[in-house]
Amino acid sequence: MAEAETTTIARPYARAAFAYAQGENGGLDNWSTMLGTLAAVCATPLVREALDNPALAASGQAGLLLDICSEEMNDSGRNFVGLLAEYGRIEILPSISELFELFKSSYEETIEVEITSAFEVEDADKEQLSTALKTKLQRDVNLSTAVDRSLLGGVIIRTEDTVIDNSVRGKLEKLAQQLA
């Protein structure tokens, strides 16, 4: 299934889960945890193989996931998994989780930003970047950093559907494309 098609199918399920979670005390965090766990479990090769087995009925798919994730699930989460299995939508759980997180961060006026750099980013630089992004984006910023030595220098900033590649490697690749 194409990524755009998967997102289109997942969106109403994510919206429904989000709307339901808003009505529960602590629901957004609970549903975020449940959906994140389900998405991670679905992404593991062994579980993916089992879920793709045509001999496994919808109830078997739901049962497999609920057995693995039982400690993270509440009754409404179990019902949600059963509904997804009944309609043959288990495979879109990762997309549902991703969309749910986007709805949640928009609602909470927060944004997840990942900065990848060739070197460790100093705490003072993190604070300065976080403040600048908060001012520009008008949201609270949850900043995470990663190191990728192959960048040579500079940074890559990722947030939701935006990527800013200001790395030396990225600039060299752009230059190579222009010269080709």
mmCIF file of C-alpha atoms in Angstrom:
data_model
loop_
_atom_site.group_PDB
_atom_site.id
_atom_site.type_symbol
_atom_site.label_atom_id
_atom_site.label_comp_id
_atom_site.label_asym_id
_atom_site.label_seq_id
_atom_site.Cartn_x
_atom_site.Cartn_y
_atom_site.Cartn_z
ATOM 1 C CA MET A 1 0.000 0.000 0.000
ATOM 2 C CA ALA A 2 1.371 3.442 -0.932
ATOM 3 C CA GLU A 3 2.308 5.766 1.916
ATOM 4 C CA ALA A 4 -0.210 8.448 0.880
ATOM 5 C CA GLU A 5 -2.971 5.848 0.685
ATOM 6 C CA THR A 6 -2.033 4.450 4.095
ATOM 7 C CA THR A 7 -2.134 7.927 5.630
ATOM 8 C CA THR A 8 -5.518 8.630 4.053
ATOM 9 C CA ILE A 9 -6.961 5.403 5.463
ATOM 10 C CA ALA A 10 -5.330 5.904 8.883
ATOM 11 C CA ARG A 11 -6.454 9.513 9.371
ATOM 12 C CA PRO A 12 -10.108 8.846 10.395
ATOM 13 C CA TYR A 13 -8.986 6.162 12.863
ATOM 14 C CA ALA A 14 -6.378 8.503 14.353
ATOM 15 C CA ARG A 15 -8.951 11.304 14.608
ATOM 16 C CA ALA A 16 -11.448 9.011 16.299
ATOM 17 C CA ALA A 17 -8.829 7.795 18.790
ATOM 18 C CA PHE A 18 -7.762 11.381 19.439
ATOM 19 C CA ALA A 19 -11.340 12.586 19.987
ATOM 20 C CA TYR A 20 -12.026 9.685 22.331
ATOM 21 C CA ALA A 21 -8.757 10.254 24.225
ATOM 22 C CA GLN A 22 -9.626 13.897 24.809
ATOM 23 C CA GLY A 23 -12.700 12.792 26.745
ATOM 24 C CA GLU A 24 -10.734 10.609 29.164
ATOM 25 C CA ASN A 25 -8.771 11.864 32.160
ATOM 26 C CA GLY A 26 -5.133 11.503 31.073
ATOM 27 C CA GLY A 27 -6.407 10.019 27.850
ATOM 28 C CA LEU A 28 -4.003 11.707 25.454
ATOM 29 C CA ASP A 29 -0.961 10.317 27.234
ATOM 30 C CA ASN A 30 -2.564 6.888 27.725
ATOM 31 C CA TRP A 31 -3.555 6.605 24.072
ATOM 32 C CA SER A 32 -0.172 7.903 22.980
ATOM 33 C CA THR A 33 1.495 5.121 24.953
ATOM 34 C CA MET A 34 -0.915 2.447 23.730
ATOM 35 C CA LEU A 35 -0.652 3.415 20.070
ATOM 36 C CA GLY A 36 3.115 3.836 20.270
ATOM 37 C CA THR A 37 3.492 0.382 21.785
ATOM 38 C CA LEU A 38 1.182 -1.193 19.209
ATOM 39 C CA ALA A 39 3.049 0.512 16.353
ATOM 40 C CA ALA A 40 6.423 -0.649 17.675
ATOM 41 C CA VAL A 41 5.191 -4.224 18.096
ATOM 42 C CA CYS A 42 3.667 -4.234 14.595
ATOM 43 C CA ALA A 43 6.992 -3.073 13.164
ATOM 44 C CA THR A 44 8.959 -6.026 14.506
ATOM 45 C CA PRO A 45 9.668 -8.567 11.743
ATOM 46 C CA LEU A 46 8.413 -11.605 13.656
ATOM 47 C CA VAL A 47 5.064 -9.997 14.524
ATOM 48 C CA ARG A 48 4.751 -8.504 11.019
ATOM 49 C CA GLU A 49 5.208 -11.984 9.546
ATOM 50 C CA ALA A 50 2.587 -13.460 11.871
ATOM 51 C CA LEU A 51 0.084 -10.671 11.091
ATOM 52 C CA ASP A 52 0.629 -11.119 7.339
ATOM 53 C CA ASN A 53 -0.226 -14.821 7.581
ATOM 54 C CA PRO A 54 -3.536 -15.249 5.690
ATOM 55 C CA ALA A 55 -4.443 -18.214 7.907
ATOM 56 C CA LEU A 56 -4.626 -15.888 10.945
ATOM 57 C CA ALA A 57 -8.185 -14.586 11.303
ATOM 58 C CA ALA A 58 -8.997 -11.046 12.436
ATOM 59 C CA SER A 59 -9.655 -12.231 15.990
ATOM 60 C CA GLY A 60 -6.285 -13.993 15.934
ATOM 61 C CA GLN A 61 -4.528 -10.810 14.834
ATOM 62 C CA ALA A 62 -6.180 -8.825 17.604
ATOM 63 C CA GLY A 63 -5.453 -11.567 20.125
ATOM 64 C CA LEU A 64 -1.777 -11.689 19.146
ATOM 65 C CA LEU A 65 -1.316 -7.948 19.576
ATOM 66 C CA LEU A 66 -3.297 -7.815 22.796
ATOM 67 C CA ASP A 67 -1.321 -10.715 24.270
ATOM 68 C CA ILE A 68 1.959 -8.954 23.523
ATOM 69 C CA CYS A 69 0.799 -5.489 24.613
ATOM 70 C CA SER A 70 -1.568 -6.476 27.439
ATOM 71 C CA GLU A 71 0.159 -4.403 30.128
ATOM 72 C CA GLU A 72 -0.101 -1.185 28.098
ATOM 73 C CA MET A 73 -3.726 -1.589 27.010
ATOM 74 C CA ASN A 74 -6.953 -0.504 28.652
ATOM 75 C CA ASP A 75 -10.468 -1.627 27.653
ATOM 76 C CA SER A 76 -10.975 1.120 25.071
ATOM 77 C CA GLY A 77 -7.578 0.321 23.532
ATOM 78 C CA ARG A 78 -8.499 -3.370 23.336
ATOM 79 C CA ASN A 79 -11.767 -2.460 21.616
ATOM 80 C CA PHE A 80 -9.872 -0.250 19.167
ATOM 81 C CA VAL A 81 -7.507 -3.092 18.230
ATOM 82 C CA GLY A 82 -10.501 -5.411 17.777
ATOM 83 C CA LEU A 83 -12.165 -2.883 15.489
ATOM 84 C CA LEU A 84 -9.001 -2.455 13.407
ATOM 85 C CA ALA A 85 -8.645 -6.225 13.081
ATOM 86 C CA GLU A 86 -12.297 -6.647 12.135
ATOM 87 C CA TYR A 87 -11.909 -4.176 9.257
ATOM 88 C CA GLY A 88 -8.485 -5.473 8.172
ATOM 89 C CA ARG A 89 -6.645 -2.343 9.255
ATOM 90 C CA ILE A 90 -4.050 -3.716 11.694
ATOM 91 C CA GLU A 91 -1.238 -2.951 9.224
ATOM 92 C CA ILE A 92 -1.916 0.801 9.445
ATOM 93 C CA LEU A 93 -1.322 1.006 13.211
ATOM 94 C CA PRO A 94 2.077 2.725 12.755
ATOM 95 C CA SER A 95 0.433 5.434 10.615
ATOM 96 C CA ILE A 96 -2.405 5.825 13.108
ATOM 97 C CA SER A 97 0.132 6.277 15.908
ATOM 98 C CA GLU A 98 2.107 8.833 13.904
ATOM 99 C CA LEU A 99 -0.988 10.865 13.026
ATOM 100 C CA PHE A 100 -2.249 10.678 16.621
ATOM 101 C CA GLU A 101 1.054 12.184 17.790
ATOM 102 C CA LEU A 102 0.710 15.015 15.262
ATOM 103 C CA PHE A 103 -2.835 15.762 16.474
ATOM 104 C CA LYS A 104 -1.654 15.618 20.076
ATOM 105 C CA SER A 105 1.292 17.959 19.561
ATOM 106 C CA SER A 106 -0.895 20.416 17.645
ATOM 107 C CA TYR A 107 -3.507 20.334 20.421
ATOM 108 C CA GLU A 108 -0.886 20.795 23.133
ATOM 109 C CA GLU A 109 0.864 23.457 21.035
ATOM 110 C CA THR A 110 4.117 21.550 21.165
ATOM 111 C CA ILE A 111 6.367 20.338 18.403
ATOM 112 C CA GLU A 112 8.970 17.609 18.260
ATOM 113 C CA VAL A 113 12.234 18.770 16.690
ATOM 114 C CA GLU A 114 15.191 16.487 15.991
ATOM 115 C CA ILE A 115 18.583 18.010 15.289
ATOM 116 C CA THR A 116 21.201 15.769 13.725
ATOM 117 C CA SER A 117 24.741 17.074 13.786
ATOM 118 C CA ALA A 118 28.200 15.785 12.942
ATOM 119 C CA PHE A 119 29.225 16.560 16.526
ATOM 120 C CA GLU A 120 27.548 16.626 19.932
ATOM 121 C CA VAL A 121 25.430 19.791 20.329
ATOM 122 C CA GLU A 122 26.356 21.736 23.468
ATOM 123 C CA ASP A 123 23.640 22.473 26.041
ATOM 124 C CA ALA A 124 23.939 26.247 25.494
ATOM 125 C CA ASP A 125 23.427 25.741 21.729
ATOM 126 C CA LYS A 126 20.429 23.474 22.382
ATOM 127 C CA GLU A 127 18.865 26.153 24.567
ATOM 128 C CA GLN A 128 19.515 28.856 21.970
ATOM 129 C CA LEU A 129 18.050 26.702 19.168
ATOM 130 C CA SER A 130 15.048 25.764 21.276
ATOM 131 C CA THR A 131 14.322 29.410 22.107
ATOM 132 C CA ALA A 132 14.680 30.510 18.475
ATOM 133 C CA LEU A 133 12.423 27.697 17.240
ATOM 134 C CA LYS A 134 9.836 28.412 19.940
ATOM 135 C CA THR A 135 9.695 32.056 18.846
ATOM 136 C CA LYS A 136 9.506 31.196 15.134
ATOM 137 C CA LEU A 137 7.004 28.330 15.439
ATOM 138 C CA GLN A 138 4.893 29.791 18.267
ATOM 139 C CA ARG A 139 4.909 26.428 20.056
ATOM 140 C CA ASP A 140 6.748 24.777 22.895
ATOM 141 C CA VAL A 141 9.654 22.812 21.437
ATOM 142 C CA ASN A 142 10.679 19.309 22.519
ATOM 143 C CA LEU A 143 14.221 19.149 21.204
ATOM 144 C CA SER A 144 16.185 15.952 20.708
ATOM 145 C CA THR A 145 19.629 15.593 19.216
ATOM 146 C CA ALA A 146 21.532 12.883 17.411
ATOM 147 C CA VAL A 147 25.084 12.577 16.106
ATOM 148 C CA ASP A 148 25.862 11.455 12.548
ATOM 149 C CA ARG A 149 29.574 11.715 11.774
ATOM 150 C CA SER A 150 28.908 11.244 8.043
ATOM 151 C CA LEU A 151 27.467 14.781 7.871
ATOM 152 C CA LEU A 152 31.019 16.223 8.081
ATOM 153 C CA GLY A 153 29.649 19.460 9.586
ATOM 154 C CA GLY A 154 26.460 21.509 9.890
ATOM 155 C CA VAL A 155 23.052 20.233 10.984
ATOM 156 C CA ILE A 156 19.846 18.654 9.738
ATOM 157 C CA ILE A 157 16.665 19.847 11.453
ATOM 158 C CA ARG A 158 13.556 17.636 11.229
ATOM 159 C CA THR A 159 10.097 18.476 12.475
ATOM 160 C CA GLU A 160 6.801 16.907 11.424
ATOM 161 C CA ASP A 161 6.954 17.145 7.620
ATOM 162 C CA THR A 162 9.772 19.699 7.331
ATOM 163 C CA VAL A 163 13.456 18.916 6.854
ATOM 164 C CA ILE A 164 16.122 21.616 6.755
ATOM 165 C CA ASP A 165 19.414 20.158 5.536
ATOM 166 C CA ASN A 166 22.211 22.586 6.347
ATOM 167 C CA SER A 167 24.884 19.907 6.509
ATOM 168 C CA VAL A 168 28.152 19.914 4.573
ATOM 169 C CA ARG A 169 27.232 16.532 3.073
ATOM 170 C CA GLY A 170 23.852 17.907 1.934
ATOM 171 C CA LYS A 171 25.470 20.958 0.354
ATOM 172 C CA LEU A 172 28.016 18.759 -1.453
ATOM 173 C CA GLU A 173 25.215 16.538 -2.792
ATOM 174 C CA LYS A 174 23.308 19.608 -4.077
ATOM 175 C CA LEU A 175 26.458 20.898 -5.749
ATOM 176 C CA ALA A 176 27.051 17.498 -7.397
ATOM 177 C CA GLN A 177 23.475 17.507 -8.739
ATOM 178 C CA GLN A 178 23.926 20.996 -10.197
ATOM 179 C CA LEU A 179 27.199 19.978 -11.890
ATOM 180 C CA ALA A 180 25.761 16.786 -13.363
#
